[in-house]
Structures are given as C-alpha cells and as structure tokens.
Short mmCIF file of N, CA and C in Angstrom, two decimals:
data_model
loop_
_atom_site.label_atom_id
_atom_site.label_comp_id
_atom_site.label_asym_id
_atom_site.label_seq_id
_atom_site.Cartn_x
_atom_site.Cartn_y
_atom_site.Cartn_z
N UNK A 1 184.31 53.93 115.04
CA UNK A 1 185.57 53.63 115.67
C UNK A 1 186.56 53.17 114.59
N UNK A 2 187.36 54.05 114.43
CA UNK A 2 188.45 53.52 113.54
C UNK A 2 190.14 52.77 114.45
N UNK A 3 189.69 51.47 113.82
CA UNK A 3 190.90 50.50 114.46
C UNK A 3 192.43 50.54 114.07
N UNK A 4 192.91 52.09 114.19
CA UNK A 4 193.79 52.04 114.01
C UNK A 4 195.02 53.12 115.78
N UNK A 5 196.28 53.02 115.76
CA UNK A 5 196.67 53.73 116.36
C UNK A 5 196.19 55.16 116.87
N UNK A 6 196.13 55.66 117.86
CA UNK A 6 195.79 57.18 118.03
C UNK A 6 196.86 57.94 117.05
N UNK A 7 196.27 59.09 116.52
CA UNK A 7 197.42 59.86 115.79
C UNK A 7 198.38 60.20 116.80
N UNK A 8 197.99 60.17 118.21
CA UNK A 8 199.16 60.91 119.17
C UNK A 8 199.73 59.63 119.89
N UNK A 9 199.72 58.87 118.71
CA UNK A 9 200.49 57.55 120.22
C UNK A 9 201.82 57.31 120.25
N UNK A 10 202.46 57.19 120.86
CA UNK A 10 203.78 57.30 121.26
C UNK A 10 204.06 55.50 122.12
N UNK A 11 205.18 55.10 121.72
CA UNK A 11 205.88 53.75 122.94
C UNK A 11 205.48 53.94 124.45
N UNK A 12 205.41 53.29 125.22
CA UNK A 12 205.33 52.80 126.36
C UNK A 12 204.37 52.24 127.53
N UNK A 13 204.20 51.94 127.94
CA UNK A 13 203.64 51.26 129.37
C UNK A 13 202.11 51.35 129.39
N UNK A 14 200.97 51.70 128.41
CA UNK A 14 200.60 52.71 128.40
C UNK A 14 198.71 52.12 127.58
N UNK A 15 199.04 50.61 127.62
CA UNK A 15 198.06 49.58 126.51
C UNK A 15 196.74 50.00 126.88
N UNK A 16 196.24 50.10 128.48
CA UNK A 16 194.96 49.87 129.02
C UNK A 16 194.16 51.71 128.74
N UNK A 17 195.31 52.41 128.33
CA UNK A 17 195.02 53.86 127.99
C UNK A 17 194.66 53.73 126.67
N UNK A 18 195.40 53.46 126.05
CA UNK A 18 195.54 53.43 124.52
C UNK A 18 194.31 52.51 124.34
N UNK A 19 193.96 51.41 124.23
CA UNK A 19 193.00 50.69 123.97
C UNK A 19 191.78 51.35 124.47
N UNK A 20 191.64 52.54 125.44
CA UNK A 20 189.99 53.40 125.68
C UNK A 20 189.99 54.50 124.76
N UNK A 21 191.31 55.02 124.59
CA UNK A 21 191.70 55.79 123.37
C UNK A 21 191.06 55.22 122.24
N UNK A 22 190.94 54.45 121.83
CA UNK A 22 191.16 53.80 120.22
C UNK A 22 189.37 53.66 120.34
N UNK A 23 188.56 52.70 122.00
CA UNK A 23 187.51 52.38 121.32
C UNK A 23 186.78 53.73 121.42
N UNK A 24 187.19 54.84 121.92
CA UNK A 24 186.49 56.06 122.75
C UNK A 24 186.17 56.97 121.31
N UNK A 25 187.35 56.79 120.70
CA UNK A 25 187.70 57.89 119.29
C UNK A 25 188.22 58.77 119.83
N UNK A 26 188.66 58.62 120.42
CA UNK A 26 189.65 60.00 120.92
C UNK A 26 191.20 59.77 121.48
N UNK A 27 191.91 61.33 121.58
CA UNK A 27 193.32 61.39 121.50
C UNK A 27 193.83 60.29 122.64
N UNK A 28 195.20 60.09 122.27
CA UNK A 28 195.90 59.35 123.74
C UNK A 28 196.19 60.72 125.06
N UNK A 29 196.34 61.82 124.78
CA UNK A 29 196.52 62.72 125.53
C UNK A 29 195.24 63.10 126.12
N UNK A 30 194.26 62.97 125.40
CA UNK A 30 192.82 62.99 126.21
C UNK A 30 192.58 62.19 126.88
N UNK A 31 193.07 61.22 126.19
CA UNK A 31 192.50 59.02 127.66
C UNK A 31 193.23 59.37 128.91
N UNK A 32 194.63 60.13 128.61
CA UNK A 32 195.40 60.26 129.79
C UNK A 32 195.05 60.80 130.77
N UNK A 33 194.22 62.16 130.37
CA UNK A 33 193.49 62.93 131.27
C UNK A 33 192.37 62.99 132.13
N UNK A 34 191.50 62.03 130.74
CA UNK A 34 190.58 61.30 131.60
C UNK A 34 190.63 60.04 133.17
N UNK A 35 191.85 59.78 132.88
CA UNK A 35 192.32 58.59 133.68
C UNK A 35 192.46 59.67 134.88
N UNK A 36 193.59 60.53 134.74
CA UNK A 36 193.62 61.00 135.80
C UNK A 36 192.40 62.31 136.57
N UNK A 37 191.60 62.55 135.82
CA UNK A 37 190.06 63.22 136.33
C UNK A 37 189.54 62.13 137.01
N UNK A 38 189.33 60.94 136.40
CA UNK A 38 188.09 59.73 137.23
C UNK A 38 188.76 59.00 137.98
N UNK A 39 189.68 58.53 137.82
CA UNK A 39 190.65 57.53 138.64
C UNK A 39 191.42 58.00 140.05
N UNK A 40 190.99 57.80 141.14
CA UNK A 40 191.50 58.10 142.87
C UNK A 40 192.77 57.61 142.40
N UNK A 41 193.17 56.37 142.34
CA UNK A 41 194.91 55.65 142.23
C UNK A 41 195.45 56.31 141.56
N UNK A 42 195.33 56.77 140.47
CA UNK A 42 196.10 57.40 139.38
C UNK A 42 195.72 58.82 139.46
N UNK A 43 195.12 59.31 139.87
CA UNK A 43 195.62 60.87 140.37
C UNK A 43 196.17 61.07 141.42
N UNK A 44 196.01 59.63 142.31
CA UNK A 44 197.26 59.94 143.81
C UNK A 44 198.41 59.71 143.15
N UNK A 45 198.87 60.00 141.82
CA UNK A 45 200.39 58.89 141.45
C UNK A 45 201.04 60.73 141.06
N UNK A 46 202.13 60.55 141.41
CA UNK A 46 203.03 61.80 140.63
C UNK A 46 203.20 61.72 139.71
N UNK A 47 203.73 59.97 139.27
CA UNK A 47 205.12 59.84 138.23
C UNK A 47 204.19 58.37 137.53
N UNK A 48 202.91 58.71 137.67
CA UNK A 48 202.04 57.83 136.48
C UNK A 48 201.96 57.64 135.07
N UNK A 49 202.69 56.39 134.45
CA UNK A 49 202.87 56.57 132.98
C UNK A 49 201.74 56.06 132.37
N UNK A 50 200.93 55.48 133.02
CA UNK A 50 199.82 54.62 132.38
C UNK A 50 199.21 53.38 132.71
N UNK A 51 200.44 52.82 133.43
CA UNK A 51 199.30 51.37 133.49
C UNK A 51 198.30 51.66 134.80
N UNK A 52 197.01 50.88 133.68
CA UNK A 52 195.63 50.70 134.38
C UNK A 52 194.90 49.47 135.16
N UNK A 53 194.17 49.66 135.45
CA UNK A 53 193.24 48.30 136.10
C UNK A 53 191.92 48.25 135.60
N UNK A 54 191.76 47.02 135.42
CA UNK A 54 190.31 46.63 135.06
C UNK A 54 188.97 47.73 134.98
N UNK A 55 188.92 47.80 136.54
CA UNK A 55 188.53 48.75 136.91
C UNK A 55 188.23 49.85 135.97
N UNK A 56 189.28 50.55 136.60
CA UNK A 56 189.36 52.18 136.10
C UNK A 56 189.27 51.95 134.31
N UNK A 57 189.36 51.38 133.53
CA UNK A 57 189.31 51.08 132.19
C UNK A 57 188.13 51.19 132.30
N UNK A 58 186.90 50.70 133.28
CA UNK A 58 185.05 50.44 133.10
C UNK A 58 185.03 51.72 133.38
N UNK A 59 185.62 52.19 134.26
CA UNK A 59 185.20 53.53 134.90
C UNK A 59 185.06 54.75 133.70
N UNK A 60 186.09 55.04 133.12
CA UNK A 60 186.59 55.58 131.98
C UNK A 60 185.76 56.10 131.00
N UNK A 61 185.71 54.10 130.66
CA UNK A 61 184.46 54.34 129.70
C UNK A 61 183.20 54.51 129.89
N UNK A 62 182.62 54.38 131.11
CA UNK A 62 181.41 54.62 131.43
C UNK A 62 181.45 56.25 131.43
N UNK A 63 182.58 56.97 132.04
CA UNK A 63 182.57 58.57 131.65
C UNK A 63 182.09 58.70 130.46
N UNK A 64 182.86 58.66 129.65
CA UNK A 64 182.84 58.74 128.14
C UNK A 64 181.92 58.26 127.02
N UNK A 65 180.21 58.06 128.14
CA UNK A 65 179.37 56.76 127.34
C UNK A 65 179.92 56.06 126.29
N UNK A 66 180.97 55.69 125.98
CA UNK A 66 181.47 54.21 125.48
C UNK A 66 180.39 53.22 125.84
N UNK A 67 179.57 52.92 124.95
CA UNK A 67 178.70 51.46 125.31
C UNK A 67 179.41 50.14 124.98
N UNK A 68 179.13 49.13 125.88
CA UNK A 68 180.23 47.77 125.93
C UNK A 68 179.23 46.70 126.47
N UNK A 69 179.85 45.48 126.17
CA UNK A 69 178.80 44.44 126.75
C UNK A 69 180.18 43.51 127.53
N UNK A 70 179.62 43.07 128.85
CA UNK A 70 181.12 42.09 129.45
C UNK A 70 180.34 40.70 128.67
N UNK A 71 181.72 39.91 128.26
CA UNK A 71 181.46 38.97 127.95
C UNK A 71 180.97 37.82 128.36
N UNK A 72 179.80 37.71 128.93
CA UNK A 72 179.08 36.39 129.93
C UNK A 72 178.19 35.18 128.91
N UNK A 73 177.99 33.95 129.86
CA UNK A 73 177.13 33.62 129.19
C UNK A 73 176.40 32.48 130.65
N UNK A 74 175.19 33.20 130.66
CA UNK A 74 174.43 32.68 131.82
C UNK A 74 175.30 33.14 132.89
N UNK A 75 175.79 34.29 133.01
CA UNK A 75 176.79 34.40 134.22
C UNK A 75 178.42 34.60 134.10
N UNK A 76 178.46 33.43 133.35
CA UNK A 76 179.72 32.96 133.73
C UNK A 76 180.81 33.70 132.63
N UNK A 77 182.26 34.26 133.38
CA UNK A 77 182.52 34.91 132.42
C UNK A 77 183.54 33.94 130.97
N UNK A 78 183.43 34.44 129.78
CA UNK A 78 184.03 33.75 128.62
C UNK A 78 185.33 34.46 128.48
N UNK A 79 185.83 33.41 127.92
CA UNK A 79 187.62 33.31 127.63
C UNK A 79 189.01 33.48 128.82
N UNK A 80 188.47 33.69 129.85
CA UNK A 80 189.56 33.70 130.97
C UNK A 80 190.02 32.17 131.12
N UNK A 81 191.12 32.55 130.55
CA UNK A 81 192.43 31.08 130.69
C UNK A 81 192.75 30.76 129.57
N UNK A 82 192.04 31.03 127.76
CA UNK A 82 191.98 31.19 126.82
C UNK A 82 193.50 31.77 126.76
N UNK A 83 194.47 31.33 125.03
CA UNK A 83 195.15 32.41 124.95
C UNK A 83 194.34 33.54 123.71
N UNK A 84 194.65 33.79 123.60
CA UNK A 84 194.70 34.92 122.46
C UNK A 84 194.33 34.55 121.07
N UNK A 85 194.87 33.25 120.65
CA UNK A 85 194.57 32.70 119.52
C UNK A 85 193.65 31.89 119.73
N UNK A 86 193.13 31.17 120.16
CA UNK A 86 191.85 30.43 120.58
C UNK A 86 190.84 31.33 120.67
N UNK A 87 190.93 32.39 121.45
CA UNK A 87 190.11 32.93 121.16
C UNK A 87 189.09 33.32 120.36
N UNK A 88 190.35 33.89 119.54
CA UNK A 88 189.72 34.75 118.07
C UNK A 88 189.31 33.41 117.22
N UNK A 89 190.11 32.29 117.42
CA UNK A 89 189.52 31.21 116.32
C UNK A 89 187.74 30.53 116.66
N UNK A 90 187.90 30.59 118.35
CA UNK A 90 186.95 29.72 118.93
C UNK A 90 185.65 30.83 119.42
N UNK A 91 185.79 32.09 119.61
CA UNK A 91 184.96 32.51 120.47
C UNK A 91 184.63 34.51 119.74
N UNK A 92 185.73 34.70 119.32
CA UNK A 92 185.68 36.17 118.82
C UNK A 92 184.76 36.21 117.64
N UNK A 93 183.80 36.95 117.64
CA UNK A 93 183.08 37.49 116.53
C UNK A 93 183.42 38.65 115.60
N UNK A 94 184.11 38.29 114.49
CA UNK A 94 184.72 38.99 113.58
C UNK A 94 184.25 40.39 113.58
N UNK A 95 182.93 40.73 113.77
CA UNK A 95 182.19 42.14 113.28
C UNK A 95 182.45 42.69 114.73
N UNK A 96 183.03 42.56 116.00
CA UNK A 96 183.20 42.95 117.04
C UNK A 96 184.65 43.40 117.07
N UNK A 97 184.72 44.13 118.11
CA UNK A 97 186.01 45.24 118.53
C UNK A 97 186.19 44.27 120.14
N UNK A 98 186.81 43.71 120.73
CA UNK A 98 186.79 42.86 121.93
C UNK A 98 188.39 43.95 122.52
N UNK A 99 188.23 44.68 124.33
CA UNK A 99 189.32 44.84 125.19
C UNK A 99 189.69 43.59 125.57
N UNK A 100 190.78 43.13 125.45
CA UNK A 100 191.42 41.85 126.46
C UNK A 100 192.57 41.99 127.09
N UNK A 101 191.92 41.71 128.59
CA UNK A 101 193.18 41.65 129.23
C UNK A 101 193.97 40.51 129.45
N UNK A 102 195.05 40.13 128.85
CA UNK A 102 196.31 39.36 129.54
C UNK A 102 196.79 39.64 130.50
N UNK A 103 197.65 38.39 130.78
CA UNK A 103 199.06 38.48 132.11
C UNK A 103 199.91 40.05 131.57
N UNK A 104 199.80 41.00 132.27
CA UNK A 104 200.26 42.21 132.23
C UNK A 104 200.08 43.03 131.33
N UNK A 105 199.20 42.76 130.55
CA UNK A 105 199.01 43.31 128.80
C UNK A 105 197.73 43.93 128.90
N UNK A 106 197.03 44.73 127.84
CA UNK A 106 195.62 44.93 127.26
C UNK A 106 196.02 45.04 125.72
N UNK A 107 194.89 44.68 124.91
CA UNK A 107 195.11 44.90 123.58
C UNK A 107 193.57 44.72 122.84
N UNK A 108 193.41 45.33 121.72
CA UNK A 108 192.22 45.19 120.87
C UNK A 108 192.25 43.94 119.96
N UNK A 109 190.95 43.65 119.94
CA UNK A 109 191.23 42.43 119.10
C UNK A 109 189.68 42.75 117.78
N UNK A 110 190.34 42.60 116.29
CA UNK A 110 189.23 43.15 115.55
C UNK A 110 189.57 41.87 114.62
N UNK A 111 188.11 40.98 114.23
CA UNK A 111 188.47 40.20 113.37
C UNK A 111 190.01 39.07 113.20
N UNK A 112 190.72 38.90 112.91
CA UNK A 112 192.01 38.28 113.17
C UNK A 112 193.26 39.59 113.30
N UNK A 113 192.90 40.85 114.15
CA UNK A 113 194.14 41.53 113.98
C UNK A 113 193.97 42.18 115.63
N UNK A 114 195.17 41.92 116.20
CA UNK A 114 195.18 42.73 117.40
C UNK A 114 195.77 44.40 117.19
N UNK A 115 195.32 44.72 118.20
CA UNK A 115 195.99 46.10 118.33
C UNK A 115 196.53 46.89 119.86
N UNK A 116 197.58 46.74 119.69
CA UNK A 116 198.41 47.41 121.04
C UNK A 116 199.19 48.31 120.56
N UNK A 117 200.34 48.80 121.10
CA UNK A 117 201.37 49.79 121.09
C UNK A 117 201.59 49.72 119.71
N UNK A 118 202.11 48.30 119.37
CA UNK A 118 202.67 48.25 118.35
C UNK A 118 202.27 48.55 117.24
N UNK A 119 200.90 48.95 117.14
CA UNK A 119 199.71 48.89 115.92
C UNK A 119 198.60 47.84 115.51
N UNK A 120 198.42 47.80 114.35
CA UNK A 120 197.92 46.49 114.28
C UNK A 120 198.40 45.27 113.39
N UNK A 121 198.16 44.07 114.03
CA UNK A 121 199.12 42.95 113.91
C UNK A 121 198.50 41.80 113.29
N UNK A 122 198.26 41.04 112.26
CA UNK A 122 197.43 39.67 112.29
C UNK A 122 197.75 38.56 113.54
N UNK A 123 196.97 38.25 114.34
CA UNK A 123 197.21 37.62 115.34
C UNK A 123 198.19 36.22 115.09
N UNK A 124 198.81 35.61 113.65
CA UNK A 124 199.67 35.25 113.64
C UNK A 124 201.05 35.47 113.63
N UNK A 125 201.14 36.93 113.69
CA UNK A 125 202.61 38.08 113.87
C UNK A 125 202.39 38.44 114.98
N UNK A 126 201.42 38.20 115.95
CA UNK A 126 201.32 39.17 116.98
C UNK A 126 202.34 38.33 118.35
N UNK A 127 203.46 39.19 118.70
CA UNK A 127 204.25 38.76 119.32
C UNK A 127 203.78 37.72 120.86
N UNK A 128 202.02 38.66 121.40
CA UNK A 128 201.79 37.60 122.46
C UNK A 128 200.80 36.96 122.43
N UNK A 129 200.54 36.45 121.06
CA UNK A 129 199.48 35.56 120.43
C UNK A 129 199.01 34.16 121.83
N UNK A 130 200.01 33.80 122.29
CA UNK A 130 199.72 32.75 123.16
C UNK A 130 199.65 33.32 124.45
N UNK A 131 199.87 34.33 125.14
CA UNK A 131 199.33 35.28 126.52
C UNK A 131 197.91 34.47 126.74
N UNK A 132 197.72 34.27 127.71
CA UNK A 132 196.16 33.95 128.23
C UNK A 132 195.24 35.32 129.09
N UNK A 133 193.82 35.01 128.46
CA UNK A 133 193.28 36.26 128.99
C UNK A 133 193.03 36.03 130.33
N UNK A 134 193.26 37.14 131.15
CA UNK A 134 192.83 36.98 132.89
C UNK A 134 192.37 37.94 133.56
N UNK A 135 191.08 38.49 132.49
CA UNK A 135 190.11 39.06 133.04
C UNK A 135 189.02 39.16 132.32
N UNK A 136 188.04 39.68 132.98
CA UNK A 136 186.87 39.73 131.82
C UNK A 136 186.77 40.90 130.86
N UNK A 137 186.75 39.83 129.39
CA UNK A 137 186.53 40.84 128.31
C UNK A 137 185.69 41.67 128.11
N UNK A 138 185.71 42.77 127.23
CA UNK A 138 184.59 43.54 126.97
C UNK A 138 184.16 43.69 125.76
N UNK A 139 183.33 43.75 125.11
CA UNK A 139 182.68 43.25 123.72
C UNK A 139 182.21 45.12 123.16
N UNK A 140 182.66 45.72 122.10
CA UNK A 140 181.93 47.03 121.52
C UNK A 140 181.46 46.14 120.55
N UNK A 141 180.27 46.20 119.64
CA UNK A 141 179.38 45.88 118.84
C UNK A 141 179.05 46.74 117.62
N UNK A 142 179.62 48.24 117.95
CA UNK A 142 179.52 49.34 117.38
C UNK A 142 180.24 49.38 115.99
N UNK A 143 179.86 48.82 114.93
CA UNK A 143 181.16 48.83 113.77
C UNK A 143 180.56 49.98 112.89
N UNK A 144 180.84 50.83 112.20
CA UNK A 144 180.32 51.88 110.92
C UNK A 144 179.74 50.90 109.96
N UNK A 145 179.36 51.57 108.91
CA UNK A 145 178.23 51.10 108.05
C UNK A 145 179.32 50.28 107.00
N UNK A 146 180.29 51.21 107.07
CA UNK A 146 181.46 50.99 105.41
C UNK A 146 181.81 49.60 105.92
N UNK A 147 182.06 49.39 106.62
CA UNK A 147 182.70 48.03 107.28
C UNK A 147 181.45 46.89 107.15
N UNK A 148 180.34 47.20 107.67
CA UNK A 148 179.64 46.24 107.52
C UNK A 148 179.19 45.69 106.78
N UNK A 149 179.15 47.20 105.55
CA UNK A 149 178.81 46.60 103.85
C UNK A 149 179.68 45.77 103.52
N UNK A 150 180.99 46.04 103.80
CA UNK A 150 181.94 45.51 102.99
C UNK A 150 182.05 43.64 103.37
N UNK A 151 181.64 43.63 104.68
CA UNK A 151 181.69 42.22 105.66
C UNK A 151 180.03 41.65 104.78
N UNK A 152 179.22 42.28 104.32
CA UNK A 152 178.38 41.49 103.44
C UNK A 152 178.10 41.11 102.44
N UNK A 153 179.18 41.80 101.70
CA UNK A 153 179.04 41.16 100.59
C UNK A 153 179.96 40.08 99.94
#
C-alpha cells in the first residue's frame, strides 16, 4: 500500500472513497465503481458524488479482500471521542495505516501524517487535527518490507 494520493484523485466530497482507494491500491475511478456495484444507497443516488457510510466503506472492502482489524479492546471500541491528535500521540501505532472517521470527515492516518483530499499532511499542519473520531476505526497492519526495514533500523 503506497500512502500516497490516487494518481486519479481529483477535489471533492469524496474522503470515505478515496481513503478505500488508497488502502485497496487501486484507482479513485475504480473505488467509485465499486461503491456503486455493492452499495443499495448509492446506486439508488443519480447525482452521487461520494460521500459514504461506515458501513458501505466495510462493505467495499470486504469486496475487495482488503484485510482490516476494528479497533477493540475486550469489546469496547478505541478512540471514539478522541481528536485526531491524541490519537496518533496516545493510541496510533506508527507501523499501521488506521481509516478514521470524524464529525463529517474520513482520512488515513500513517505514523504522524494524515491523508485526505488534500494529500498528505504532518498531523501538526493538518487543518482538522482537533476533529474527534465518531466511529469505529479500522486498523490495516499490512506495511511492505522497504518500510519496515527502514522503521528498524
């Protein structure tokens, strides 16, 4: 999984696509399609630009065997009410790729750098660093080898 923008990404409305895009490895014009193949709501929509639900984001990726872990512990889910920066200081595991959903948002979170529309951001530039998460996260574990060497030595 490379943590960067889709080569086809373009501005708008569009985070909870883009972020299955990014962990999937594949195009934004493909996530789009997929959304609307698996997703009932969003293929009943005419004039659908993108925004998703929780939901249909699991759904997606479960198409796409994307393997993910929800973030629990004994149950209970972690970081809902958290903002964004607490997070990553208190609870994010650097060698992890984490979906989080905020108040109206989704975004990637890798080590101290988010990634939404905008690209990727050190979570001290990142414009909604203080957003609180309000749903349950999802954890990829999946990092390449180059990355991990590089995180060991």
């Amino acid at each position: 999984m490379e943590f960067a923008l889709p080569k086809d990404a373009f501005k708008g409305s569009h985070c909870g696509v883009q972020a299955v895009a990014v962990v999937a490895g594949i195009s934004l014009t493909e996530a789009f399609g997929k959304f609307r193949k698996h997703c009932k709501r969003v293929a009943s929509k005419k004039r659908w630009h993108g925004g998703t639900k929780h939901e249909e984001r699991e759904a997606v990726l479960d198409k796409l065997n994307v393997k993910y872990d929800l973030l629990l512990q004994n149950g209970w889910q972690i970081g809902i009410g958290m903002t964004l920066q607490r997070f990553i200081k208190d609870v994010a595991n650097p060698n992890h790729v984490y979906m989080v959903t905020t108040t109206g948002h989704v975004q990637l979170i890798h080590g101290n750098n988010v990634l939404d529309q905008g690209g990727v951001v050190d979570i001290q530039d990142y414009w909604g660093k203080r957003k609180k998460i309000s749903n349950t996260v999802l954890v990829f574990k999946q990092i390449d080898a180059a990355k991990a060497f590089d995180i060991a030595e």
